[in-house]
PDB file of C-alpha atoms in Angstrom:
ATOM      1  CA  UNK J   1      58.799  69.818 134.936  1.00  0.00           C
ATOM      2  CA  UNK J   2      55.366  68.166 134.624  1.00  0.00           C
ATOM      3  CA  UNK J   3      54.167  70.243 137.124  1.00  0.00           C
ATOM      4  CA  UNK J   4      55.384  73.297 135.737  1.00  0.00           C
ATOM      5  CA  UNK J   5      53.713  72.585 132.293  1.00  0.00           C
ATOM      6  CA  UNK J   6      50.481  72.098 133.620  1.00  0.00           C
ATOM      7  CA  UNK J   7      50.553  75.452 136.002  1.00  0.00           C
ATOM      8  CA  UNK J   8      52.193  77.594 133.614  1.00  0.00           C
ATOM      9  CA  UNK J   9      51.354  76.562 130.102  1.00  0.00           C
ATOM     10  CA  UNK J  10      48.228  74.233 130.306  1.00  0.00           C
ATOM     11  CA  UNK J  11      46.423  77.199 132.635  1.00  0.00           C
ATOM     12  CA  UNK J  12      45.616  79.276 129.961  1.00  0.00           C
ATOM     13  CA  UNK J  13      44.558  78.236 126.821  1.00  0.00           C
ATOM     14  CA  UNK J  14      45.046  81.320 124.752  1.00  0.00           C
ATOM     15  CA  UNK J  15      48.471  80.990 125.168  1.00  0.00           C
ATOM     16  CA  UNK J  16      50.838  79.356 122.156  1.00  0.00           C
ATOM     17  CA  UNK J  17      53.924  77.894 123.214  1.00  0.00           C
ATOM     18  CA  UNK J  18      57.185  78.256 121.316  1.00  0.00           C
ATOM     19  CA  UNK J  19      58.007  74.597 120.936  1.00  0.00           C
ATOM     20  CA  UNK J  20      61.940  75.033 120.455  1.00  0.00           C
ATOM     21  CA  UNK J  21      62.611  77.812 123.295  1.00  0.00           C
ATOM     22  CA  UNK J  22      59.121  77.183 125.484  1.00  0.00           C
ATOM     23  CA  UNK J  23      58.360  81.046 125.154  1.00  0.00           C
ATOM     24  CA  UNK J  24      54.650  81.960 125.629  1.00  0.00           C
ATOM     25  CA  UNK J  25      53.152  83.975 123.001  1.00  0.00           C
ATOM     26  CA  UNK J  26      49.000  85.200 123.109  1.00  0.00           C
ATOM     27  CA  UNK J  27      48.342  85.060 118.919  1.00  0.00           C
ATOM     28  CA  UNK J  28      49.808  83.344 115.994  1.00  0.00           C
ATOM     29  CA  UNK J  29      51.118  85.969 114.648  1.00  0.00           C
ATOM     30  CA  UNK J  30      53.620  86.790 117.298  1.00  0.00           C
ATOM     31  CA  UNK J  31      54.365  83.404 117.409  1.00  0.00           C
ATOM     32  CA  UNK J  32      55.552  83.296 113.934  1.00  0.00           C
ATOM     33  CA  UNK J  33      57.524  86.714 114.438  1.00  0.00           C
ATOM     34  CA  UNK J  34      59.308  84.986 116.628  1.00  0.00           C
ATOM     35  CA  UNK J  35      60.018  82.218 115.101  1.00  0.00           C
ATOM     36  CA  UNK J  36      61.410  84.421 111.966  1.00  0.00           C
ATOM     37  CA  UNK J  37      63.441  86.228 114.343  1.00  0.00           C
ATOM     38  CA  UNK J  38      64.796  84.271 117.167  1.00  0.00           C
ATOM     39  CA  UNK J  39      64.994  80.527 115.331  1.00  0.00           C
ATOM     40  CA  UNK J  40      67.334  80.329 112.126  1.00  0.00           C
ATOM     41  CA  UNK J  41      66.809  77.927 109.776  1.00  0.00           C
ATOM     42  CA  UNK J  42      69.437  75.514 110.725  1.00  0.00           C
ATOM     43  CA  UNK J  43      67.560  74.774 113.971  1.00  0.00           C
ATOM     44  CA  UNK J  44      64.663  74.273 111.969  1.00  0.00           C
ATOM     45  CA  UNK J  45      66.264  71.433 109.656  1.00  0.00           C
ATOM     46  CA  UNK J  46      62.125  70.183 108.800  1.00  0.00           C
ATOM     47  CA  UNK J  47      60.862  72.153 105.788  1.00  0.00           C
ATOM     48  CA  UNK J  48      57.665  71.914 103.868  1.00  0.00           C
ATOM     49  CA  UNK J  49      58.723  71.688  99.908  1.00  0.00           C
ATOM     50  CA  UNK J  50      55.064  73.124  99.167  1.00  0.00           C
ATOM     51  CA  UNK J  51      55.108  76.631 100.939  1.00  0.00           C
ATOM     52  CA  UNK J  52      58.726  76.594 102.817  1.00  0.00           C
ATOM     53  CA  UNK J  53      56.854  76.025 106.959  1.00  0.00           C
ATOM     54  CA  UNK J  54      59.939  75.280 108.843  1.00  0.00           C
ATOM     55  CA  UNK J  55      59.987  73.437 111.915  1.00  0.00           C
ATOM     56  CA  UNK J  56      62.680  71.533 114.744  1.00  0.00           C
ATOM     57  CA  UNK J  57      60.006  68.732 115.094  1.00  0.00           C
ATOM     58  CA  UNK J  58      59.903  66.597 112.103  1.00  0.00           C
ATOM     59  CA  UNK J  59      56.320  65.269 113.089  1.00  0.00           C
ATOM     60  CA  UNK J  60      55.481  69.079 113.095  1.00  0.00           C
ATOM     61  CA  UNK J  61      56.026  68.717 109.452  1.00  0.00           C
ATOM     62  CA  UNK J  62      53.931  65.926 108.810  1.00  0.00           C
ATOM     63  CA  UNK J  63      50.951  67.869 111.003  1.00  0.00           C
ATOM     64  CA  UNK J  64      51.576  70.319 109.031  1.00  0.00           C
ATOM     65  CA  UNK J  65      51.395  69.032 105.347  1.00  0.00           C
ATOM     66  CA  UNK J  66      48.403  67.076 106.598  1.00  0.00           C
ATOM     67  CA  UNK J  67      46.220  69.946 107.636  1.00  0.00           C
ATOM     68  CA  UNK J  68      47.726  72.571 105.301  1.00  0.00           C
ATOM     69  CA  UNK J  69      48.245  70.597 101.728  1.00  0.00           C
ATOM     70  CA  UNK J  70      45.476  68.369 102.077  1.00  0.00           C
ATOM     71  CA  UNK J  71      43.139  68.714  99.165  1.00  0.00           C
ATOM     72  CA  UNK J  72      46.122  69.385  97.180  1.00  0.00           C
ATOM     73  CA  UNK J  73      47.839  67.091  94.460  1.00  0.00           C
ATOM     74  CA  UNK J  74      50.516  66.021  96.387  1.00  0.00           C
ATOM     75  CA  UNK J  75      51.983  63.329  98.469  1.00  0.00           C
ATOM     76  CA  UNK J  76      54.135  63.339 101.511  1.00  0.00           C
ATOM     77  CA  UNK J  77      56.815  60.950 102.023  1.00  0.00           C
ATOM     78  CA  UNK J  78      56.815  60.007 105.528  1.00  0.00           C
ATOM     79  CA  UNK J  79      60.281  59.035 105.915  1.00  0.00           C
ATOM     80  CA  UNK J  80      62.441  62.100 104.158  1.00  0.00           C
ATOM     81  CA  UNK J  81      59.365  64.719 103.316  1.00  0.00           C
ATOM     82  CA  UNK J  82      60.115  64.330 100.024  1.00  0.00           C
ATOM     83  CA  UNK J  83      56.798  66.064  97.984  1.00  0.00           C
ATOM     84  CA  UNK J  84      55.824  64.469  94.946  1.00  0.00           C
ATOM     85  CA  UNK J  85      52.976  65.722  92.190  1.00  0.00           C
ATOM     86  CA  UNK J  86      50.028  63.377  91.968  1.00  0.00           C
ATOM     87  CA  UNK J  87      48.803  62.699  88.459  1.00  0.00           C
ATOM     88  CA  UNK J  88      44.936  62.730  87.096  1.00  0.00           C
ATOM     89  CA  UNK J  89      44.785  59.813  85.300  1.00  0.00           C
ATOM     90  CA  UNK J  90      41.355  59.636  83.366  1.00  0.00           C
ATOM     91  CA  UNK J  91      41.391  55.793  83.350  1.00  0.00           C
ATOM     92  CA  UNK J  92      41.725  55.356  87.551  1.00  0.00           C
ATOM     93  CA  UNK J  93      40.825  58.678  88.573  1.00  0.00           C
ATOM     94  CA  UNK J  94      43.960  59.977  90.840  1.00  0.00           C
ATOM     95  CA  UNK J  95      46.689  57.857  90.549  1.00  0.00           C
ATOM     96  CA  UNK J  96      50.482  58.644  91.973  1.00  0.00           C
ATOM     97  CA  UNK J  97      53.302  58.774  89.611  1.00  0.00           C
ATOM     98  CA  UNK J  98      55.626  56.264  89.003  1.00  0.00           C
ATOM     99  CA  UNK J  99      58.407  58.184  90.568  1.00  0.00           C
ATOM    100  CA  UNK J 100      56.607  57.841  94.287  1.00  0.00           C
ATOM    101  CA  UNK J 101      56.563  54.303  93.527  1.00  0.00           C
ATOM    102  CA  UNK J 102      60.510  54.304  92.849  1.00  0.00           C
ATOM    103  CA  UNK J 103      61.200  56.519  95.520  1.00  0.00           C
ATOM    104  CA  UNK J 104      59.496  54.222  98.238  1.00  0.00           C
ATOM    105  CA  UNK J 105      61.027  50.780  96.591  1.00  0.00           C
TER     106      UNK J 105
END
């Protein structure tokens, strides 16, 4: 399997790998055709509360919110990807609601 990785899908670098099914597709935007075509939902259980990215790979989702939702004002939960609002306090500059705090305890 290694072996096949690194001949078939590490050879070219243009190429983006389904990461459910392994199919090879050359730009993004087939990839995400694909993805709305072949994949339903319920084998993409990981979704993004922000802008609905769906994924099988729950660390996909965490990528995700990281590069995507960044300079936002929100925070991720890391262990159900619950999304909560962060507040601008004028007294401590950004501060997260009391809610995140609850939610974590």
């Amino acid at each position: 399997m290694q072996t096949h990785i690194e001949k078939v899908h590490q050879s070219n670098s243009c190429v983006l790998v389904c990461r459910i099914c392994e199919k090879d597709h050359t730009t993004h935007r087939t990839l995400s055709a694909h993805m709305r075509t072949v994949h339903k939902p319920c084998e993409m259980p990981y979704v993004c509360q922000l802008c609905s990215f769906r994924s099988s790979l729950y660390d996909d989702i965490i990528d995700h919110f990281n590069k995507k939702h960044d300079k936002t004002r929100h925070v991720l939960c890391f262990y159900c990807l619950k999304v909560f609002k962060v507040s601008l306090s004028s007294r401590h500059g950004w501060g997260l609601t009391q809610s995140f705090y609850q939610h974590l305890q």
